[in-house]
């Protein structure tokens, strides 16, 4: 994430679709999804590490990532 873009997203409260798609392509969106649902298996430690790294650069990317992987991904089997 370019720093200037991250600042723009954070200041403008903009949903950054491109980085979210990139995280999906990298398999980062499946870290809390069980393998039987097509995810990587539930790995909370890896998920927290990814959240920490994303949040260092942009809250605008970290928040939707948390919503997708934690609130949605962890509740598929609920």
PDB file of N, CA and C in Angstrom:
ATOM      1  N   UNK A   1       0.833  -1.175   0.000  1.00  0.00           N
ATOM      2  CA  UNK A   1       0.000   0.000   0.000  1.00  0.00           C
ATOM      3  C   UNK A   1       0.878   1.238   0.000  1.00  0.00           C
ATOM      4  N   UNK A   2       0.752   2.039  -1.007  1.00  0.00           N
ATOM      5  CA  UNK A   2       1.503   3.302  -0.997  1.00  0.00           C
ATOM      6  C   UNK A   2       1.046   4.169   0.172  1.00  0.00           C
ATOM      7  N   UNK A   3       1.988   4.752   0.882  1.00  0.00           N
ATOM      8  CA  UNK A   3       1.656   5.557   2.067  1.00  0.00           C
ATOM      9  C   UNK A   3       0.683   6.692   1.746  1.00  0.00           C
ATOM     10  N   UNK A   4       0.891   7.353   0.629  1.00  0.00           N
ATOM     11  CA  UNK A   4       0.022   8.478   0.278  1.00  0.00           C
ATOM     12  C   UNK A   4      -1.415   8.012   0.038  1.00  0.00           C
ATOM     13  N   UNK A   5      -1.577   6.887  -0.621  1.00  0.00           N
ATOM     14  CA  UNK A   5      -2.916   6.333  -0.843  1.00  0.00           C
ATOM     15  C   UNK A   5      -3.551   5.949   0.487  1.00  0.00           C
ATOM     16  N   UNK A   6      -2.781   5.323   1.357  1.00  0.00           N
ATOM     17  CA  UNK A   6      -3.297   4.918   2.669  1.00  0.00           C
ATOM     18  C   UNK A   6      -3.770   6.136   3.454  1.00  0.00           C
ATOM     19  N   UNK A   7      -3.016   7.219   3.406  1.00  0.00           N
ATOM     20  CA  UNK A   7      -3.429   8.455   4.090  1.00  0.00           C
ATOM     21  C   UNK A   7      -4.731   8.993   3.505  1.00  0.00           C
ATOM     22  N   UNK A   8      -4.818   8.950   2.180  1.00  0.00           N
ATOM     23  CA  UNK A   8      -6.022   9.431   1.494  1.00  0.00           C
ATOM     24  C   UNK A   8      -7.245   8.609   1.915  1.00  0.00           C
ATOM     25  N   UNK A   9      -7.097   7.292   1.963  1.00  0.00           N
ATOM     26  CA  UNK A   9      -8.211   6.427   2.366  1.00  0.00           C
ATOM     27  C   UNK A   9      -8.613   6.707   3.809  1.00  0.00           C
ATOM     28  N   UNK A  10      -7.604   6.821   4.686  1.00  0.00           N
ATOM     29  CA  UNK A  10      -7.887   7.049   6.103  1.00  0.00           C
ATOM     30  C   UNK A  10      -8.562   8.403   6.332  1.00  0.00           C
ATOM     31  N   UNK A  11      -8.051   9.424   5.709  1.00  0.00           N
ATOM     32  CA  UNK A  11      -8.616  10.773   5.896  1.00  0.00           C
ATOM     33  C   UNK A  11      -9.997  10.911   5.272  1.00  0.00           C
ATOM     34  N   UNK A  12     -10.198  10.281   4.136  1.00  0.00           N
ATOM     35  CA  UNK A  12     -11.460  10.412   3.421  1.00  0.00           C
ATOM     36  C   UNK A  12     -12.501   9.365   3.769  1.00  0.00           C
ATOM     37  N   UNK A  13     -12.145   8.468   4.691  1.00  0.00           N
ATOM     38  CA  UNK A  13     -13.053   7.378   5.063  1.00  0.00           C
ATOM     39  C   UNK A  13     -13.499   6.618   3.813  1.00  0.00           C
ATOM     40  N   UNK A  14     -12.533   6.263   2.983  1.00  0.00           N
ATOM     41  CA  UNK A  14     -12.775   5.617   1.695  1.00  0.00           C
ATOM     42  C   UNK A  14     -12.546   4.118   1.815  1.00  0.00           C
ATOM     43  N   UNK A  15     -13.481   3.344   1.266  1.00  0.00           N
ATOM     44  CA  UNK A  15     -13.299   1.888   1.235  1.00  0.00           C
ATOM     45  C   UNK A  15     -12.310   1.562   0.128  1.00  0.00           C
ATOM     46  N   UNK A  16     -11.190   0.963   0.468  1.00  0.00           N
ATOM     47  CA  UNK A  16     -10.147   0.659  -0.519  1.00  0.00           C
ATOM     48  C   UNK A  16     -10.348  -0.726  -1.142  1.00  0.00           C
ATOM     49  N   UNK A  17     -11.110  -0.803  -2.193  1.00  0.00           N
ATOM     50  CA  UNK A  17     -11.436  -2.085  -2.816  1.00  0.00           C
ATOM     51  C   UNK A  17     -10.209  -2.811  -3.386  1.00  0.00           C
ATOM     52  N   UNK A  18      -9.309  -2.075  -4.015  1.00  0.00           N
ATOM     53  CA  UNK A  18      -8.152  -2.718  -4.655  1.00  0.00           C
ATOM     54  C   UNK A  18      -7.283  -3.491  -3.661  1.00  0.00           C
ATOM     55  N   UNK A  19      -6.916  -2.899  -2.508  1.00  0.00           N
ATOM     56  CA  UNK A  19      -6.117  -3.670  -1.554  1.00  0.00           C
ATOM     57  C   UNK A  19      -6.872  -4.887  -1.001  1.00  0.00           C
ATOM     58  N   UNK A  20      -8.181  -4.767  -0.844  1.00  0.00           N
ATOM     59  CA  UNK A  20      -8.965  -5.900  -0.344  1.00  0.00           C
ATOM     60  C   UNK A  20      -8.940  -7.042  -1.354  1.00  0.00           C
ATOM     61  N   UNK A  21      -9.054  -6.707  -2.635  1.00  0.00           N
ATOM     62  CA  UNK A  21      -8.976  -7.728  -3.684  1.00  0.00           C
ATOM     63  C   UNK A  21      -7.592  -8.382  -3.688  1.00  0.00           C
ATOM     64  N   UNK A  22      -6.577  -7.563  -3.481  1.00  0.00           N
ATOM     65  CA  UNK A  22      -5.204  -8.075  -3.461  1.00  0.00           C
ATOM     66  C   UNK A  22      -5.001  -9.027  -2.275  1.00  0.00           C
ATOM     67  N   UNK A  23      -5.547  -8.660  -1.113  1.00  0.00           N
ATOM     68  CA  UNK A  23      -5.470  -9.540   0.054  1.00  0.00           C
ATOM     69  C   UNK A  23      -6.179 -10.859  -0.223  1.00  0.00           C
ATOM     70  N   UNK A  24      -7.299 -10.794  -0.932  1.00  0.00           N
ATOM     71  CA  UNK A  24      -8.011 -12.005  -1.311  1.00  0.00           C
ATOM     72  C   UNK A  24      -7.191 -12.877  -2.250  1.00  0.00           C
ATOM     73  N   UNK A  25      -6.567 -12.257  -3.230  1.00  0.00           N
ATOM     74  CA  UNK A  25      -5.738 -12.998  -4.185  1.00  0.00           C
ATOM     75  C   UNK A  25      -4.541 -13.658  -3.499  1.00  0.00           C
ATOM     76  N   UNK A  26      -4.071 -13.041  -2.415  1.00  0.00           N
ATOM     77  CA  UNK A  26      -2.939 -13.585  -1.668  1.00  0.00           C
ATOM     78  C   UNK A  26      -3.370 -14.681  -0.689  1.00  0.00           C
ATOM     79  N   UNK A  27      -4.680 -14.882  -0.549  1.00  0.00           N
ATOM     80  CA  UNK A  27      -5.179 -15.899   0.368  1.00  0.00           C
ATOM     81  C   UNK A  27      -5.355 -15.414   1.797  1.00  0.00           C
ATOM     82  N   UNK A  28      -5.160 -14.126   2.025  1.00  0.00           N
ATOM     83  CA  UNK A  28      -5.253 -13.580   3.378  1.00  0.00           C
ATOM     84  C   UNK A  28      -6.685 -13.511   3.902  1.00  0.00           C
ATOM     85  N   UNK A  29      -7.663 -13.522   3.003  1.00  0.00           N
ATOM     86  CA  UNK A  29      -9.061 -13.434   3.430  1.00  0.00           C
ATOM     87  C   UNK A  29      -9.570 -14.769   3.974  1.00  0.00           C
ATOM     88  N   UNK A  30      -8.838 -15.837   3.744  1.00  0.00           N
ATOM     89  CA  UNK A  30      -9.280 -17.155   4.181  1.00  0.00           C
ATOM     90  C   UNK A  30      -8.598 -17.671   5.435  1.00  0.00           C
ATOM     91  N   UNK A  31      -7.911 -16.813   6.173  1.00  0.00           N
ATOM     92  CA  UNK A  31      -7.164 -17.269   7.346  1.00  0.00           C
ATOM     93  C   UNK A  31      -8.050 -17.711   8.513  1.00  0.00           C
ATOM     94  N   UNK A  32      -9.308 -17.335   8.497  1.00  0.00           N
ATOM     95  CA  UNK A  32     -10.210 -17.753   9.571  1.00  0.00           C
ATOM     96  C   UNK A  32     -11.327 -18.653   9.042  1.00  0.00           C
ATOM     97  N   UNK A  33     -11.178 -19.105   7.827  1.00  0.00           N
ATOM     98  CA  UNK A  33     -12.196 -19.945   7.198  1.00  0.00           C
ATOM     99  C   UNK A  33     -11.696 -21.386   7.159  1.00  0.00           C
ATOM    100  N   UNK A  34     -12.537 -22.288   7.641  1.00  0.00           N
ATOM    101  CA  UNK A  34     -12.154 -23.700   7.644  1.00  0.00           C
ATOM    102  C   UNK A  34     -11.910 -24.195   6.221  1.00  0.00           C
ATOM    103  N   UNK A  35     -11.027 -25.159   6.097  1.00  0.00           N
ATOM    104  CA  UNK A  35     -10.673 -25.705   4.789  1.00  0.00           C
ATOM    105  C   UNK A  35     -11.880 -26.260   4.056  1.00  0.00           C
ATOM    106  N   UNK A  36     -12.822 -26.837   4.783  1.00  0.00           N
ATOM    107  CA  UNK A  36     -13.997 -27.419   4.116  1.00  0.00           C
ATOM    108  C   UNK A  36     -14.855 -26.364   3.437  1.00  0.00           C
ATOM    109  N   UNK A  37     -14.653 -25.089   3.777  1.00  0.00           N
ATOM    110  CA  UNK A  37     -15.348 -23.989   3.129  1.00  0.00           C
ATOM    111  C   UNK A  37     -14.451 -23.256   2.141  1.00  0.00           C
ATOM    112  N   UNK A  38     -13.275 -23.804   1.878  1.00  0.00           N
ATOM    113  CA  UNK A  38     -12.363 -23.206   0.912  1.00  0.00           C
ATOM    114  C   UNK A  38     -11.323 -22.269   1.489  1.00  0.00           C
ATOM    115  N   UNK A  39     -11.246 -22.200   2.819  1.00  0.00           N
ATOM    116  CA  UNK A  39     -10.274 -21.319   3.459  1.00  0.00           C
ATOM    117  C   UNK A  39      -8.959 -22.011   3.729  1.00  0.00           C
ATOM    118  N   UNK A  40      -8.113 -21.319   4.436  1.00  0.00           N
ATOM    119  CA  UNK A  40      -6.793 -21.837   4.768  1.00  0.00           C
ATOM    120  C   UNK A  40      -6.797 -22.646   6.053  1.00  0.00           C
ATOM    121  N   UNK A  41      -7.943 -22.664   6.734  1.00  0.00           N
ATOM    122  CA  UNK A  41      -8.008 -23.269   8.052  1.00  0.00           C
ATOM    123  C   UNK A  41      -7.918 -22.153   9.075  1.00  0.00           C
ATOM    124  N   UNK A  42      -8.476 -22.344  10.226  1.00  0.00           N
ATOM    125  CA  UNK A  42      -8.515 -21.282  11.218  1.00  0.00           C
ATOM    126  C   UNK A  42      -7.138 -21.103  11.853  1.00  0.00           C
ATOM    127  N   UNK A  43      -6.537 -19.949  11.606  1.00  0.00           N
ATOM    128  CA  UNK A  43      -5.229 -19.625  12.152  1.00  0.00           C
ATOM    129  C   UNK A  43      -5.285 -18.216  12.739  1.00  0.00           C
ATOM    130  N   UNK A  44      -5.665 -18.134  14.003  1.00  0.00           N
ATOM    131  CA  UNK A  44      -5.851 -16.850  14.659  1.00  0.00           C
ATOM    132  C   UNK A  44      -4.530 -16.085  14.767  1.00  0.00           C
ATOM    133  N   UNK A  45      -3.435 -16.779  15.031  1.00  0.00           N
ATOM    134  CA  UNK A  45      -2.140 -16.099  15.168  1.00  0.00           C
ATOM    135  C   UNK A  45      -1.725 -15.429  13.863  1.00  0.00           C
ATOM    136  N   UNK A  46      -1.898 -16.123  12.751  1.00  0.00           N
ATOM    137  CA  UNK A  46      -1.565 -15.530  11.449  1.00  0.00           C
ATOM    138  C   UNK A  46      -2.497 -14.369  11.149  1.00  0.00           C
ATOM    139  N   UNK A  47      -3.765 -14.526  11.483  1.00  0.00           N
ATOM    140  CA  UNK A  47      -4.735 -13.456  11.258  1.00  0.00           C
ATOM    141  C   UNK A  47      -4.355 -12.209  12.037  1.00  0.00           C
ATOM    142  N   UNK A  48      -3.976 -12.369  13.299  1.00  0.00           N
ATOM    143  CA  UNK A  48      -3.597 -11.223  14.117  1.00  0.00           C
ATOM    144  C   UNK A  48      -2.330 -10.554  13.579  1.00  0.00           C
ATOM    145  N   UNK A  49      -1.399 -11.348  13.079  1.00  0.00           N
ATOM    146  CA  UNK A  49      -0.174 -10.789  12.504  1.00  0.00           C
ATOM    147  C   UNK A  49      -0.498  -9.967  11.256  1.00  0.00           C
ATOM    148  N   UNK A  50      -1.408 -10.471  10.426  1.00  0.00           N
ATOM    149  CA  UNK A  50      -1.803  -9.741   9.219  1.00  0.00           C
ATOM    150  C   UNK A  50      -2.509  -8.438   9.605  1.00  0.00           C
ATOM    151  N   UNK A  51      -3.433  -8.511  10.568  1.00  0.00           N
ATOM    152  CA  UNK A  51      -4.133  -7.306  11.021  1.00  0.00           C
ATOM    153  C   UNK A  51      -3.141  -6.270  11.528  1.00  0.00           C
ATOM    154  N   UNK A  52      -2.185  -6.700  12.315  1.00  0.00           N
ATOM    155  CA  UNK A  52      -1.183  -5.780  12.861  1.00  0.00           C
ATOM    156  C   UNK A  52      -0.399  -5.087  11.755  1.00  0.00           C
ATOM    157  N   UNK A  53       0.021  -5.847  10.762  1.00  0.00           N
ATOM    158  CA  UNK A  53       0.802  -5.267   9.664  1.00  0.00           C
ATOM    159  C   UNK A  53      -0.039  -4.316   8.815  1.00  0.00           C
ATOM    160  N   UNK A  54      -1.277  -4.688   8.538  1.00  0.00           N
ATOM    161  CA  UNK A  54      -2.146  -3.810   7.754  1.00  0.00           C
ATOM    162  C   UNK A  54      -2.416  -2.520   8.519  1.00  0.00           C
ATOM    163  N   UNK A  55      -2.718  -2.642   9.812  1.00  0.00           N
ATOM    164  CA  UNK A  55      -3.061  -1.476  10.629  1.00  0.00           C
ATOM    165  C   UNK A  55      -1.899  -0.501  10.765  1.00  0.00           C
ATOM    166  N   UNK A  56      -0.673  -0.991  10.656  1.00  0.00           N
ATOM    167  CA  UNK A  56       0.486  -0.096  10.703  1.00  0.00           C
ATOM    168  C   UNK A  56       0.439   0.918   9.570  1.00  0.00           C
ATOM    169  N   UNK A  57      -0.156   0.521   8.465  1.00  0.00           N
ATOM    170  CA  UNK A  57      -0.184   1.373   7.284  1.00  0.00           C
ATOM    171  C   UNK A  57      -1.521   2.090   7.101  1.00  0.00           C
ATOM    172  N   UNK A  58      -2.653   1.381   7.356  1.00  0.00           N
ATOM    173  CA  UNK A  58      -3.944   2.003   7.064  1.00  0.00           C
ATOM    174  C   UNK A  58      -5.077   1.387   7.874  1.00  0.00           C
ATOM    175  N   UNK A  59      -5.752   2.233   8.631  1.00  0.00           N
ATOM    176  CA  UNK A  59      -6.937   1.798   9.374  1.00  0.00           C
ATOM    177  C   UNK A  59      -8.079   1.530   8.390  1.00  0.00           C
ATOM    178  N   UNK A  60      -8.114   2.288   7.287  1.00  0.00           N
ATOM    179  CA  UNK A  60      -9.166   2.117   6.287  1.00  0.00           C
ATOM    180  C   UNK A  60      -9.124   0.736   5.647  1.00  0.00           C
ATOM    181  N   UNK A  61      -7.986   0.095   5.639  1.00  0.00           N
ATOM    182  CA  UNK A  61      -7.872  -1.264   5.109  1.00  0.00           C
ATOM    183  C   UNK A  61      -8.023  -2.277   6.244  1.00  0.00           C
ATOM    184  N   UNK A  62      -7.475  -1.972   7.404  1.00  0.00           N
ATOM    185  CA  UNK A  62      -7.535  -2.902   8.535  1.00  0.00           C
ATOM    186  C   UNK A  62      -8.967  -3.161   8.998  1.00  0.00           C
ATOM    187  N   UNK A  63      -9.781  -2.126   9.073  1.00  0.00           N
ATOM    188  CA  UNK A  63     -11.158  -2.307   9.577  1.00  0.00           C
ATOM    189  C   UNK A  63     -12.001  -3.239   8.696  1.00  0.00           C
ATOM    190  N   UNK A  64     -12.066  -3.022   7.376  1.00  0.00           N
ATOM    191  CA  UNK A  64     -12.857  -3.960   6.569  1.00  0.00           C
ATOM    192  C   UNK A  64     -12.238  -5.363   6.540  1.00  0.00           C
ATOM    193  N   UNK A  65     -10.910  -5.425   6.671  1.00  0.00           N
ATOM    194  CA  UNK A  65     -10.273  -6.745   6.728  1.00  0.00           C
ATOM    195  C   UNK A  65     -10.739  -7.494   7.976  1.00  0.00           C
ATOM    196  N   UNK A  66     -10.745  -6.803   9.113  1.00  0.00           N
ATOM    197  CA  UNK A  66     -11.198  -7.418  10.367  1.00  0.00           C
ATOM    198  C   UNK A  66     -12.651  -7.858  10.241  1.00  0.00           C
ATOM    199  N   UNK A  67     -13.480  -7.005   9.660  1.00  0.00           N
ATOM    200  CA  UNK A  67     -14.893  -7.365   9.498  1.00  0.00           C
ATOM    201  C   UNK A  67     -15.052  -8.605   8.629  1.00  0.00           C
ATOM    202  N   UNK A  68     -14.283  -8.679   7.564  1.00  0.00           N
ATOM    203  CA  UNK A  68     -14.402  -9.813   6.650  1.00  0.00           C
ATOM    204  C   UNK A  68     -13.880 -11.110   7.261  1.00  0.00           C
ATOM    205  N   UNK A  69     -12.677 -11.076   7.824  1.00  0.00           N
ATOM    206  CA  UNK A  69     -12.089 -12.328   8.300  1.00  0.00           C
ATOM    207  C   UNK A  69     -12.564 -12.742   9.682  1.00  0.00           C
ATOM    208  N   UNK A  70     -12.815 -11.782  10.545  1.00  0.00           N
ATOM    209  CA  UNK A  70     -13.226 -12.129  11.908  1.00  0.00           C
ATOM    210  C   UNK A  70     -14.736 -12.235  12.035  1.00  0.00           C
ATOM    211  N   UNK A  71     -15.434 -11.186  11.666  1.00  0.00           N
ATOM    212  CA  UNK A  71     -16.878 -11.193  11.841  1.00  0.00           C
ATOM    213  C   UNK A  71     -17.567 -12.139  10.858  1.00  0.00           C
ATOM    214  N   UNK A  72     -17.087 -12.197   9.646  1.00  0.00           N
ATOM    215  CA  UNK A  72     -17.724 -13.060   8.644  1.00  0.00           C
ATOM    216  C   UNK A  72     -17.073 -14.438   8.600  1.00  0.00           C
ATOM    217  N   UNK A  73     -15.787 -14.478   8.376  1.00  0.00           N
ATOM    218  CA  UNK A  73     -15.092 -15.747   8.194  1.00  0.00           C
ATOM    219  C   UNK A  73     -15.194 -16.712   9.372  1.00  0.00           C
ATOM    220  N   UNK A  74     -15.137 -16.163  10.577  1.00  0.00           N
ATOM    221  CA  UNK A  74     -15.163 -17.021  11.770  1.00  0.00           C
ATOM    222  C   UNK A  74     -16.565 -17.502  12.110  1.00  0.00           C
ATOM    223  N   UNK A  75     -17.571 -16.958  11.430  1.00  0.00           N
ATOM    224  CA  UNK A  75     -18.951 -17.331  11.732  1.00  0.00           C
ATOM    225  C   UNK A  75     -19.606 -18.174  10.656  1.00  0.00           C
ATOM    226  N   UNK A  76     -18.843 -18.642   9.692  1.00  0.00           N
ATOM    227  CA  UNK A  76     -19.421 -19.474   8.637  1.00  0.00           C
ATOM    228  C   UNK A  76     -20.004 -20.766   9.183  1.00  0.00           C
ATOM    229  N   UNK A  77     -19.410 -21.283  10.216  1.00  0.00           N
ATOM    230  CA  UNK A  77     -19.858 -22.561  10.777  1.00  0.00           C
ATOM    231  C   UNK A  77     -20.731 -22.385  12.002  1.00  0.00           C
ATOM    232  N   UNK A  78     -21.078 -21.144  12.325  1.00  0.00           N
ATOM    233  CA  UNK A  78     -21.848 -20.880  13.551  1.00  0.00           C
ATOM    234  C   UNK A  78     -23.283 -21.361  13.454  1.00  0.00           C
TER     235      UNK A  78
END
